[in-house]
CSV table of C-alpha atoms and ligand atoms in Angstrom, one decimal:
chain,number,residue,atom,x,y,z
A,227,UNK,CA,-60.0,156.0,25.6
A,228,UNK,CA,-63.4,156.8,26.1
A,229,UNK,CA,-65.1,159.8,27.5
A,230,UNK,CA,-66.9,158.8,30.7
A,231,UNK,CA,-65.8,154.5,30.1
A,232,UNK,CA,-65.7,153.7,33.8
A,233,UNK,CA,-63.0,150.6,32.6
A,234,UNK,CA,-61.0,153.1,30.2
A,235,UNK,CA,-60.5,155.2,33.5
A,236,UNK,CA,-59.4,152.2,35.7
A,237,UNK,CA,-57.0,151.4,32.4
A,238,UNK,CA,-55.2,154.6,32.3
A,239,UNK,CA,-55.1,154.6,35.7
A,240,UNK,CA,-56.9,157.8,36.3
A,241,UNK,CA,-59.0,156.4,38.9
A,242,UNK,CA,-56.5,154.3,41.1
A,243,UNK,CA,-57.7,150.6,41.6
A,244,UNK,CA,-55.7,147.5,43.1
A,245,UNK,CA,-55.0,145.2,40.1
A,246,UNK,CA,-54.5,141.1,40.9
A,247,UNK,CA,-53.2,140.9,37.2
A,248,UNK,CA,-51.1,143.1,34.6
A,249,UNK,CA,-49.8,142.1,30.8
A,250,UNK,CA,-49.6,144.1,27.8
A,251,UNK,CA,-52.9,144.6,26.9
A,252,UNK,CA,-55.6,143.3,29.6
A,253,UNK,CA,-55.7,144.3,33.6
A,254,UNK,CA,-57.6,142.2,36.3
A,255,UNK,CA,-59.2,143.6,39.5
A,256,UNK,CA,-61.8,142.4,41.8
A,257,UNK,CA,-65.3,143.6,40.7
A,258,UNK,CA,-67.1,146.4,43.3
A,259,UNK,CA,-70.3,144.2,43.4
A,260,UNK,CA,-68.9,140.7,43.4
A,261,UNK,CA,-71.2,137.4,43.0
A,262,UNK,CA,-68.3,135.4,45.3
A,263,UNK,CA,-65.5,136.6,47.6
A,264,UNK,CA,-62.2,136.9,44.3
A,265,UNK,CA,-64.8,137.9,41.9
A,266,UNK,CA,-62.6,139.3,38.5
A,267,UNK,CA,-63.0,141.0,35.7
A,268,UNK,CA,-60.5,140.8,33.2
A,269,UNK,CA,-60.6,144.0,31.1
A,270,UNK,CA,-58.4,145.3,28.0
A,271,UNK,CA,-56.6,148.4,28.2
A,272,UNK,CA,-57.9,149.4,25.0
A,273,UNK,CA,-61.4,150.2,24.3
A,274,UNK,CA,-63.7,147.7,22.9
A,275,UNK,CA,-66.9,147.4,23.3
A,276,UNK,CA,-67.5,143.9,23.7
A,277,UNK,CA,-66.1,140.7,23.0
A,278,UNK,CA,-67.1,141.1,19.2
A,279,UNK,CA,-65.0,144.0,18.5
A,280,UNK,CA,-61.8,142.5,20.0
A,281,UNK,CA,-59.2,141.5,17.5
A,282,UNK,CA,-58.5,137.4,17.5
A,283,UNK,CA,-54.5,138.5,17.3
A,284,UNK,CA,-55.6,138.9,21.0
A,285,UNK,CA,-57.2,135.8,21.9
A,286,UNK,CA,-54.3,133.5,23.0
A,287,UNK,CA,-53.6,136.6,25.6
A,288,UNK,CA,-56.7,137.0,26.9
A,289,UNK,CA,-57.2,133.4,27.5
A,290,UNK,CA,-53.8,133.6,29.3
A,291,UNK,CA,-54.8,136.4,31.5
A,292,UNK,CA,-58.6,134.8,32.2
A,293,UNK,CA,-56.5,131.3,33.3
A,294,UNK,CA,-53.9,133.4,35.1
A,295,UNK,CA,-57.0,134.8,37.0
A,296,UNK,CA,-58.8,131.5,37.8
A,297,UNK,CA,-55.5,129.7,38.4
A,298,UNK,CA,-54.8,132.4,41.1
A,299,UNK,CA,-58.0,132.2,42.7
A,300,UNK,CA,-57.5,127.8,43.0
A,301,UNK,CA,-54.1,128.0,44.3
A,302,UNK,CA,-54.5,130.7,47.0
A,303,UNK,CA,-57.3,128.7,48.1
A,304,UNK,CA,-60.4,131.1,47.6
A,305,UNK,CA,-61.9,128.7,45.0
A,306,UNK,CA,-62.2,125.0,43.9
A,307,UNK,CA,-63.2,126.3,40.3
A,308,UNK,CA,-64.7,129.1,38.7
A,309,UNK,CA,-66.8,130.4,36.1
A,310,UNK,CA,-66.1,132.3,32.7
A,311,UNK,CA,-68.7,134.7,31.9
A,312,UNK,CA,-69.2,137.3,29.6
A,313,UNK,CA,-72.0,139.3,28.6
A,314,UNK,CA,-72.4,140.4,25.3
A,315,UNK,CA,-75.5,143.2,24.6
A,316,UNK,CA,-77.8,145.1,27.3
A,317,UNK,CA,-80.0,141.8,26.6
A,318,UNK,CA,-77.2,139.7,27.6
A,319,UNK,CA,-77.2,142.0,30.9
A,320,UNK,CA,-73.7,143.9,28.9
A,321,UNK,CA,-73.7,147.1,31.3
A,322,UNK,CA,-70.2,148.4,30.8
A,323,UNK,CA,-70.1,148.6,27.1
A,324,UNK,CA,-66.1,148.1,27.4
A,325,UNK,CA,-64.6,144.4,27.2
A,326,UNK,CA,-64.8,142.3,30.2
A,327,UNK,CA,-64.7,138.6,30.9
A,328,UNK,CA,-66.0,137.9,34.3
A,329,UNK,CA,-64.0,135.3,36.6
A,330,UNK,CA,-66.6,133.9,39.3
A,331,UNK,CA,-64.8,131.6,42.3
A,332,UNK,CA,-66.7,128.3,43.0
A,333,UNK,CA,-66.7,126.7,46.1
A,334,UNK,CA,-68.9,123.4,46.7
A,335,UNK,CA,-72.3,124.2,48.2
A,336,UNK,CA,-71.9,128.4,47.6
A,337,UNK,CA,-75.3,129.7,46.7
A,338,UNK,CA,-74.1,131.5,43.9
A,339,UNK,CA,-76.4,131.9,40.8
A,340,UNK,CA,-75.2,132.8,37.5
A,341,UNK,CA,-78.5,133.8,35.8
A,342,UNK,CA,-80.8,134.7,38.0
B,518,5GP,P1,-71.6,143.4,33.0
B,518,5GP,O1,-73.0,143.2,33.5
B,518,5GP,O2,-71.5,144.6,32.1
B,518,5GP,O3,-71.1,142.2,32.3
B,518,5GP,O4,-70.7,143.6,34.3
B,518,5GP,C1,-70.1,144.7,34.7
B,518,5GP,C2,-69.5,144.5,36.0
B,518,5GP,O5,-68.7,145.5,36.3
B,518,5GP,C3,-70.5,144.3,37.2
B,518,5GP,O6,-70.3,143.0,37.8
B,518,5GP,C4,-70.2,145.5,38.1
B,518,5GP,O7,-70.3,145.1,39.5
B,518,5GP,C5,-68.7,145.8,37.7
B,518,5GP,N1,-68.4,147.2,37.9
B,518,5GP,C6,-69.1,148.3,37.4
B,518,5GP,N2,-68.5,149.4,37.7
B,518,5GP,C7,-67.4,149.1,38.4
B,518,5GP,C8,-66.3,149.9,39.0
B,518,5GP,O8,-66.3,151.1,39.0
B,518,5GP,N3,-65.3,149.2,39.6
B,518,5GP,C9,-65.3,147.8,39.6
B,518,5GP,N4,-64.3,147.2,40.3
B,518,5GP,N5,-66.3,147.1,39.1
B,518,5GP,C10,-67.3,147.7,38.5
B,519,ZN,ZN1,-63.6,152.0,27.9
């Protein structure tokens, strides 16, 4: 955990948060300043700073919990598909330096812009 990670908080539970997905080692919860109405971030429980410092042993989980998300946000009907983003660097607009893959709902016609 570290000191004054915003995601390591929300991890430990410190700072109580609504989570719409649980496993071992990544949480989900809906992001405070969502692009689309389901909006999730997938996060690890661990600290990493970005998706370069993640060990691969972890991959196959995180891809489950990132489908697990999307999947979630098709079938309850909020979505048609969604978007996989992740931001790697403050030039890549990275602003929590703590491993994240965002989960963006998609609905035909939404005016939602990815890089804008
Ligand atoms: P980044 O630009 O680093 O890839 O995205 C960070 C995301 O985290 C942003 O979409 C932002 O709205 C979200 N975020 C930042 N702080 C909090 C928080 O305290 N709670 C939640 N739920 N989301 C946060
Ligand atoms: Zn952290």
């Amino acid at each position: 955990m570290e000191d004054d990670c915003i995601f390591c908080k929300i991890a430990s539970k410190e700072i109580s948060k609504d989570l719409v997905y649980e496993d071992e080692n990544f949480i989900g919860f809906l992001d405070i300043n969502p692009r689309a109405d389901g909006h999730t971030l997938i996060v690890s429980k661990k600290h990493y700073k970005s998706l370069l410092d993640i060990p691969n042993s972890l991959g196959n989980e995180l891809q489950e919990a990132v489908k697990k998300a999307g999947l979630d946000l098709i079938n309850s009907g909020k979505a048609e598909g969604f978007n996989v983003l992740v931001n790697v660097g403050e030039v890549a607009d990275q602003v929590v330096h703590h491993l994240h893959i965002h989960v963006i709902p998609r609905n035909d016609g939404d005016s939602v812009r990815l890089f804008s």
